[in-house]
Short mmCIF file of C-alpha atoms in Angstrom, two decimals:
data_model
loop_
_atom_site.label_atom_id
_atom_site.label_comp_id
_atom_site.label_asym_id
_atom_site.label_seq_id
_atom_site.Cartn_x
_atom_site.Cartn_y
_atom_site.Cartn_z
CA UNK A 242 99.60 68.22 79.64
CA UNK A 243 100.51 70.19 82.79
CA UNK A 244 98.59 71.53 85.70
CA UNK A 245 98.08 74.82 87.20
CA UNK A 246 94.98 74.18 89.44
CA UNK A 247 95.61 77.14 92.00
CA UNK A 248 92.81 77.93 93.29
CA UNK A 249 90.12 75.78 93.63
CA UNK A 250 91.18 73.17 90.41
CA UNK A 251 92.59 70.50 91.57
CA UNK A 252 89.25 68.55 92.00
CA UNK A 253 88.33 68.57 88.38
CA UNK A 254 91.08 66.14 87.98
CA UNK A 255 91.60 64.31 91.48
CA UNK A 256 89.26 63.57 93.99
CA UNK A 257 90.24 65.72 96.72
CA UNK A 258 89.18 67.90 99.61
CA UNK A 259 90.18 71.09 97.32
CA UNK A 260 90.72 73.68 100.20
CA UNK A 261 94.24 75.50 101.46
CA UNK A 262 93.41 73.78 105.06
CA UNK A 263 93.61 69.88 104.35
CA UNK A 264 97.14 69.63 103.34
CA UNK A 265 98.54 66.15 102.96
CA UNK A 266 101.70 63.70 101.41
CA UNK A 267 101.47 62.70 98.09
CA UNK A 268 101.86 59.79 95.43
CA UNK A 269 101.70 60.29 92.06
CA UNK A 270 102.01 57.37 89.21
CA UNK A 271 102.21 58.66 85.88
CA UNK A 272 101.16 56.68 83.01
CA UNK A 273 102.12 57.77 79.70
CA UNK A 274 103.42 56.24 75.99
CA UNK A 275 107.40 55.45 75.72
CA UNK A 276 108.94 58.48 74.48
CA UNK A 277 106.95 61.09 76.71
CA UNK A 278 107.94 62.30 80.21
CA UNK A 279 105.76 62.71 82.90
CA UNK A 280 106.91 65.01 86.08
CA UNK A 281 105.17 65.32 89.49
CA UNK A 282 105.70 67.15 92.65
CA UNK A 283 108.25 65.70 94.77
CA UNK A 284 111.32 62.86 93.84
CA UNK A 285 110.73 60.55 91.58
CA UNK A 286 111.07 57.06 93.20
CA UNK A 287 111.35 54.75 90.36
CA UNK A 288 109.67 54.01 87.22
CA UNK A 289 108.45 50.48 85.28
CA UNK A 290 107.22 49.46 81.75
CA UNK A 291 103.25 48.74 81.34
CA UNK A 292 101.86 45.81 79.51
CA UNK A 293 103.93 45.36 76.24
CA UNK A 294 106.32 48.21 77.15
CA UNK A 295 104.49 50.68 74.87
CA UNK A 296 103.63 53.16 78.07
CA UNK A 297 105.78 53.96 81.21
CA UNK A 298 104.65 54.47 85.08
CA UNK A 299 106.72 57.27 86.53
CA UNK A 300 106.43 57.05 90.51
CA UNK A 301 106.91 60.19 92.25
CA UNK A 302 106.72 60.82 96.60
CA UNK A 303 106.20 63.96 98.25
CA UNK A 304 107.12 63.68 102.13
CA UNK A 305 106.40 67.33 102.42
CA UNK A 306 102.65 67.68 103.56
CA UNK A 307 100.93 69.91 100.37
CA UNK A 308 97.88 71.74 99.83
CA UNK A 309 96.01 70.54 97.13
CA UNK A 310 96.44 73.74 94.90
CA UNK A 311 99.84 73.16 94.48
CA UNK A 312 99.76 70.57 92.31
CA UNK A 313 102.08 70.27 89.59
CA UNK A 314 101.48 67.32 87.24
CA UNK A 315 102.96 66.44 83.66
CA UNK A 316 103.47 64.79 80.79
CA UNK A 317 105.34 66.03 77.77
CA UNK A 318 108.49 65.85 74.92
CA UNK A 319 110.23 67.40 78.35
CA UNK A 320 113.65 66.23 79.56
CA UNK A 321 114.88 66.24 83.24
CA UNK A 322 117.94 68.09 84.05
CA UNK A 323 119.66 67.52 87.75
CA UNK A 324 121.60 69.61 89.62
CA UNK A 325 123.18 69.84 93.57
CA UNK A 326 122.31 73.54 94.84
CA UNK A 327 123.14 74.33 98.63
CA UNK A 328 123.95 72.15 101.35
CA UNK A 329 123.30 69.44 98.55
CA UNK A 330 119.70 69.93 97.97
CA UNK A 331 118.72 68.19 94.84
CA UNK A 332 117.73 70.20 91.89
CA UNK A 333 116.04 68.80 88.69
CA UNK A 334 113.80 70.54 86.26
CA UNK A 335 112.04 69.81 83.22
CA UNK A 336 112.60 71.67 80.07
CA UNK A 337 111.41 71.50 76.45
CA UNK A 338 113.45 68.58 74.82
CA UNK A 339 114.23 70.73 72.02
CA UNK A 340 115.03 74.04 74.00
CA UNK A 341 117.51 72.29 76.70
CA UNK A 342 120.54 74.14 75.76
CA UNK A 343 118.29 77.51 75.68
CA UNK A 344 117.28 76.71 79.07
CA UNK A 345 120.20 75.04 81.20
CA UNK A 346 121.90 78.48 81.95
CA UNK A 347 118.75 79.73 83.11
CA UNK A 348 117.79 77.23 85.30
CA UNK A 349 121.15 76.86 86.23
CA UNK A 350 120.46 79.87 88.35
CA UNK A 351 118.46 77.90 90.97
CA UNK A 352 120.99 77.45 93.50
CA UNK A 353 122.15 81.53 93.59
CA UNK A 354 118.24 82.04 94.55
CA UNK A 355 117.87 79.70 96.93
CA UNK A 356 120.94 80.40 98.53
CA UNK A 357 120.04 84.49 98.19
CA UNK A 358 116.47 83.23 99.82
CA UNK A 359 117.76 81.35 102.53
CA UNK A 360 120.02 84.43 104.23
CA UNK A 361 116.82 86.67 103.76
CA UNK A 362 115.08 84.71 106.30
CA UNK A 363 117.78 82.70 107.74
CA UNK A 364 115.69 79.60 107.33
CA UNK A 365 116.46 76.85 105.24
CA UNK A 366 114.59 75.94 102.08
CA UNK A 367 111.90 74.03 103.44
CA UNK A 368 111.51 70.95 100.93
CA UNK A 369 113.88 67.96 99.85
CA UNK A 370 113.96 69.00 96.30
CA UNK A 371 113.49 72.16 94.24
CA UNK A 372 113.17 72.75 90.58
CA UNK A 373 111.74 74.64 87.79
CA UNK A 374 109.21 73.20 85.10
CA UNK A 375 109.35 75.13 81.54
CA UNK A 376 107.00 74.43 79.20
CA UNK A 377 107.28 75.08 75.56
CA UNK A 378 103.80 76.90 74.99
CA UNK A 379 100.28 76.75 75.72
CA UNK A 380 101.02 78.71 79.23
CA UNK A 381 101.57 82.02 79.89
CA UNK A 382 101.81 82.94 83.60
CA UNK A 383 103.84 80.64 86.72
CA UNK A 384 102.74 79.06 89.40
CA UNK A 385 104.52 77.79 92.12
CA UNK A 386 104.04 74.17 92.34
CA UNK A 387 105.27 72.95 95.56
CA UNK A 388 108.87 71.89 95.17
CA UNK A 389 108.43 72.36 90.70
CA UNK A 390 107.56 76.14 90.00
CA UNK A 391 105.46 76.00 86.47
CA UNK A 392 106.76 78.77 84.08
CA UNK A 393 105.09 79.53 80.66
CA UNK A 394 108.02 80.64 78.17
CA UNK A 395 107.10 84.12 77.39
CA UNK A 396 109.23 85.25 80.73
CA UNK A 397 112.41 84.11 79.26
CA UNK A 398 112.28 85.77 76.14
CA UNK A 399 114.57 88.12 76.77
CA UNK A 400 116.73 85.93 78.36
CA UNK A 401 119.70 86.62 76.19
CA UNK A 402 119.50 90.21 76.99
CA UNK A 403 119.33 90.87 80.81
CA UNK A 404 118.18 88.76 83.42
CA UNK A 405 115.51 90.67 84.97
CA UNK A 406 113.45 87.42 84.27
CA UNK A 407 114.92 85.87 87.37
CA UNK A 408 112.90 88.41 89.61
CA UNK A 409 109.73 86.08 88.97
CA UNK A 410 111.86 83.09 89.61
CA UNK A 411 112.21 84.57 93.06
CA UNK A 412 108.99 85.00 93.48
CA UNK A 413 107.79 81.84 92.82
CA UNK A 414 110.81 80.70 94.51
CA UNK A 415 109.63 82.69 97.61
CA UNK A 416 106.12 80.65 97.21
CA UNK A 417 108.28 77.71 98.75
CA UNK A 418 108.43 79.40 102.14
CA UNK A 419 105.25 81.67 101.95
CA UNK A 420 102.23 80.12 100.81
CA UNK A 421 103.60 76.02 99.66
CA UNK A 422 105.41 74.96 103.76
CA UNK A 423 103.56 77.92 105.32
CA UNK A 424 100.11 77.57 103.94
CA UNK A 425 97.08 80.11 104.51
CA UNK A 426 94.00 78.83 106.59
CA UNK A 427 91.67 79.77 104.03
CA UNK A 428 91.50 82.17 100.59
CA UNK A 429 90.85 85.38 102.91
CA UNK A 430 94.06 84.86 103.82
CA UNK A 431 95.78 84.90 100.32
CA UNK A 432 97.97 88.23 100.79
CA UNK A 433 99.98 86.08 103.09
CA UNK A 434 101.10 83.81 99.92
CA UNK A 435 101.71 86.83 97.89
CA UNK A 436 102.67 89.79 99.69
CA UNK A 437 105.92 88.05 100.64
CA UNK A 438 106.74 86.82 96.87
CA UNK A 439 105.80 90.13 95.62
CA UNK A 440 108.18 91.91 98.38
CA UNK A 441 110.99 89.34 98.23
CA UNK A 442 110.99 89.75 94.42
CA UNK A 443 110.96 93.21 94.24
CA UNK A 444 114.28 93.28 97.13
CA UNK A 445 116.35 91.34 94.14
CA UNK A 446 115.15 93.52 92.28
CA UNK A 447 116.60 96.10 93.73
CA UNK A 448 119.92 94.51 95.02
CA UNK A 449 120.33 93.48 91.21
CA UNK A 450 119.97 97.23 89.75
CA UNK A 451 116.84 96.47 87.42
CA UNK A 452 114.47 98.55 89.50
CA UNK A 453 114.36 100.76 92.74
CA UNK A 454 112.54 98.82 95.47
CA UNK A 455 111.48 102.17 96.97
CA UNK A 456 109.93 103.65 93.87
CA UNK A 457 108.25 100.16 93.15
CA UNK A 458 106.37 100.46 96.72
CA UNK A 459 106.04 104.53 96.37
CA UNK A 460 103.79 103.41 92.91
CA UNK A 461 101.75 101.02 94.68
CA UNK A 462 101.05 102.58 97.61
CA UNK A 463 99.41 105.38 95.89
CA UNK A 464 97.80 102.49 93.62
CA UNK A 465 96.49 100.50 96.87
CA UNK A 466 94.70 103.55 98.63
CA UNK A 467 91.68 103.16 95.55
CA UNK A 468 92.08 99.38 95.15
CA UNK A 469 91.12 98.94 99.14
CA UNK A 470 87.44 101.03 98.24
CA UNK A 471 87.23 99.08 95.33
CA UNK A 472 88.49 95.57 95.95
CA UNK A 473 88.63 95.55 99.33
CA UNK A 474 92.19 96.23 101.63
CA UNK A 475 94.89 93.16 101.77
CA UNK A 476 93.74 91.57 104.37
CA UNK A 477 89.95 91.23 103.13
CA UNK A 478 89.49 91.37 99.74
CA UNK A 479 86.58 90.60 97.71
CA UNK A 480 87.77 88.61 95.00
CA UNK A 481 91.27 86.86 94.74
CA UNK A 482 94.29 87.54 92.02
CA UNK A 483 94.03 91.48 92.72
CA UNK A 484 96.36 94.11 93.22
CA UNK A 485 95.71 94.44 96.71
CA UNK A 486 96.71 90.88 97.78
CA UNK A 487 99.89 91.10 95.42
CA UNK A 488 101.83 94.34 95.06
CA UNK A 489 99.27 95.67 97.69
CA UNK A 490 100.26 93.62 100.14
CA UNK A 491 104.30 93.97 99.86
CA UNK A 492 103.11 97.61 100.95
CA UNK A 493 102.19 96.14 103.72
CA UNK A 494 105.39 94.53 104.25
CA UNK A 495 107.54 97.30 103.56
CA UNK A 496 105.68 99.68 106.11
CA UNK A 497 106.44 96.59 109.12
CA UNK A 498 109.99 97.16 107.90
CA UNK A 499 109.98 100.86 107.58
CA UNK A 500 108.44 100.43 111.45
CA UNK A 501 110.63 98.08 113.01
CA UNK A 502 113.55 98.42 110.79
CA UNK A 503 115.58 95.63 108.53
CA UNK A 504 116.66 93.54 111.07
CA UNK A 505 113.67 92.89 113.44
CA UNK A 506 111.82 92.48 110.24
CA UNK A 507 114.28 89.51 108.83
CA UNK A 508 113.69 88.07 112.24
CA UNK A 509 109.87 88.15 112.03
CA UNK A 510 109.67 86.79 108.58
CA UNK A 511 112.12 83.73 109.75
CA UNK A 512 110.24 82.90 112.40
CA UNK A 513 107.19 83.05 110.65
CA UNK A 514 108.48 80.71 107.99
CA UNK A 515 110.16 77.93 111.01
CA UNK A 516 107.40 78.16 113.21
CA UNK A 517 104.54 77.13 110.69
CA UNK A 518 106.63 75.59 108.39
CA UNK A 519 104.62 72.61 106.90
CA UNK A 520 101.63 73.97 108.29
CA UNK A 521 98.45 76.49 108.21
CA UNK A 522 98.06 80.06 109.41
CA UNK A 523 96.60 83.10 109.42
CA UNK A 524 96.34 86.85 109.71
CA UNK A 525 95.90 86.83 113.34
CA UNK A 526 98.78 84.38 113.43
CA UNK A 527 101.19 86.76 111.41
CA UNK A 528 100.09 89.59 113.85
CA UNK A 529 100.44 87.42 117.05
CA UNK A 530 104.06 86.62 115.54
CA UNK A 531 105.34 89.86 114.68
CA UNK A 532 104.60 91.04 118.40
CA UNK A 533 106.03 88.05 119.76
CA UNK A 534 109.59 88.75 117.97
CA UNK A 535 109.48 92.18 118.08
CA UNK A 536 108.49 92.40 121.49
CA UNK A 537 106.76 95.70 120.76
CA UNK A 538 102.62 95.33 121.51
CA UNK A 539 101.81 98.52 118.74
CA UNK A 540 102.86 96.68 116.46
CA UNK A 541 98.91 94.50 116.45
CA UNK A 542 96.92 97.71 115.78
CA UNK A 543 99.46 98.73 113.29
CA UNK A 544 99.27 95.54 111.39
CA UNK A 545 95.36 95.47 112.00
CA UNK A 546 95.08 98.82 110.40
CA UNK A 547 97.32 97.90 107.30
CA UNK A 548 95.66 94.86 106.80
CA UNK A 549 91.84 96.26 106.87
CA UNK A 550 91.46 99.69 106.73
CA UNK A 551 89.72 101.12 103.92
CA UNK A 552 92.23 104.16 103.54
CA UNK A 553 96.30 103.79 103.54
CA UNK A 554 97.83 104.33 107.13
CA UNK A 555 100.32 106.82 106.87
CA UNK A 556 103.81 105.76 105.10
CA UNK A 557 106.08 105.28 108.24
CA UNK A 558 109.38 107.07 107.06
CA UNK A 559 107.92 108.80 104.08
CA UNK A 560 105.44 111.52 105.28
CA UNK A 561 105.78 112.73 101.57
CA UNK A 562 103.91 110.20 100.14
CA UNK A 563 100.77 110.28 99.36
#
C-alpha cells in the first residue's frame, strides 16, 4: 500500500479538512504484520509489538506543518536505508527489499541535489528529514510527499545508462521548497507548486548536458500560446495537471529572469521560499514579492500579464520567438 492523494484524496482515507489552506503537524501509527514495513511522512519516533507480536506499530512525527495532499503513507516488503546529506540533515528512504543494491547508488544522490537546491535559492532545505520512497510496481508517476518524494520505478529504468532520471528527482525535490513549506492558498494557485519544479528541473538539466534549458522553454512557449485559449493561462486555468500550470508556467519563470536577470531572480525565488516558508500564499503574494526584492514596480503588470493573459507577452530577450 502507498499513497498518492494529491489533490483532493486524502479524505477517502483520513478524516481531514482536504484543502491546500489548513495545513497542520502530523502523527502517524502504522499497524502492520511482522515482516512488512510501514513508512510515513516525517521521523520515525519509535516502534512496539501488538498483541502476540504478530503485527508492529511504527510511530512517525512530522514537526513541519503539512497540507493534507502531501501525504505519503506505507506499508510494504520495503527496507529503510539512512544517510547524513548537508549540514547533517538526515536522509532515509525506502526501497524494494529485493532491489536495494539496484537502488542505493541512486538514492545515494540525495545529498548532491539538495546541496545543488540549496545554492539556487540560498535557502536551506526547509524540513528535518528528506528522502525518497521507491516502490517496486503498481505506480507509475512521483509525487512529492512532504519530506518522502513517492517514485514509481519506470523512471529509473535506465538508470544504468545515464542519469537523466535525476532531473525528476529535482523536481520533486524542488516540491520541498515550492508547493510542500511554501504551500498555495487554494488549487487556482497550482502553477506556483509546479512552475518552479518544472523550471528548477529543467536548469539541471541544462547544467548537466542532457538538454538545452533554452530550447526546452523556446518549445513551450510556442506550446503555451494555444494551451492559454484552450485551458486557460498559468495563473487561471480551468482544470489542474495541464501544461499550462507545469512546463507553462516555468515560461513564466524564465521570462522574470530574462527581465530582471539571474541574480535578482535567485534573490526573488529565496525570499519567496524564507518568507512563507511553512506557510500559504498566493499569486498576488508572488507578485507583491518580486516587486519588493526587485525594487522595480513594472515588474506587477508584467507578472499580471504572464500570469493571465490569453495570448503570450512578448519573449523578453528573444524577439525571434514566436
Amino acid at each position: 500500500f502507498a499513497s498518492a492523494v494529491q489533490t483532493t484524496r486524502a479524505d477517502t482515507i483520513a478524516p481531514v479538512n482536504d484543502t491546500p489552506s489548513d495545513k497542520a503537524t502530523w502523527n502517524f501509527h502504522l499497524t502492520a504484520p511482522r515482516g512488512w514495513t510501514p513508512g510515513a511522512n516525517g521521523e520515525r519516533t519509535g516502534k512496539r509489538p501488538v498483541g502476540d507480536g504478530s503485527k508492529v506499530t511504527w510511530d512517525y512525527e512530522l514537526k513541519s506543518p503539512m497540507a493534507t495532499e502531501l501525504m505519503g503513507i506505507s506499508v510494504g516488503r520495503q527496507t529503510e536505508l539512512r544517510a547524513k546529506g548537508p549540514h547533517g540533515l538526515a536522509l532515509r528512504h525506502l526501497v524494494p527489499s529485493d532491489q536495494v543494491e539496484l537502488y542505493r547508488p541512486i538514492v545515494e544522490k540525495t545529498g548532491e541535489q539538495i546541496s545543488w537546491m540549496e545554492k539556487q535559492l540560498d535557502a536551506a532545505y526547509p524540513f528535518d528529514v528528506y528522502g525518497m520512497q521507491i516502490l517496486k510496481d503498481g505506480y507509475t508517476a512521483a509525487m512529492e510527499n512532504q519530506t518522502l518524494s513517492l517514485f514509481g520505478p519506470g523512471w529509473f529504468r535506465d538508470a544504468d545508462k545515464n542519469e537523466e532520471y535525476t532531473t525528476t528527482m529535482v523536481h520533486e525535490l524542488t516540491h520541498q521548497w515550492f508547493g510542500d513549506s511554501v504551500t498555495p492558498s487554494d488549487w487556482q494557485q497550482a502553477w506556483l507548486n509546479e512552475g518552479p519544479a518544472v523550471y528548477y528541473a529543467a536548469r539541471w538539466a541544462d547544467e548537466k548536458g542532457y538538454e538545452s534549458m533554452e530550447e526546452k522553454m523556446r518549445a513551450a512557449y510556442s506550446e503555451l500560446d494555444d494551451v492559454r485559449r484552450t485551458d486557460g493561462p498559468p495563473g487561471r486555468p480551468t482544470e489542474l495537471g495541464g501544461f499550462n500550470i507545469y512546463d507553462g508556467a516555468a515560461v513564466v519563470l524564465y521570462a522574470l529572469g530574462q527581465e530582471t536577470g539571474r541574480h535578482t531572480f535567485d534573490r526573488i525565488m529565496g525570499s519567496w521560499v524564507k518568507r512563507y516558508a511553512h506557510g500559504n500564499a498566493s499569486s498576488a503574494d508572488f507578485i507583491e514579492n518580486a516587486v519588493r526584492v526587485s525594487g522595480d514596480s513594472s515588474l506587477e503588470g508584467f507578472l499580471t500579464h504572464w500570469l493571465y493573459d490569453t495570448e503570450n507577452p512578448p519573449m523578453p530577450g528573444h524577439p525571434d520567438w514566436t
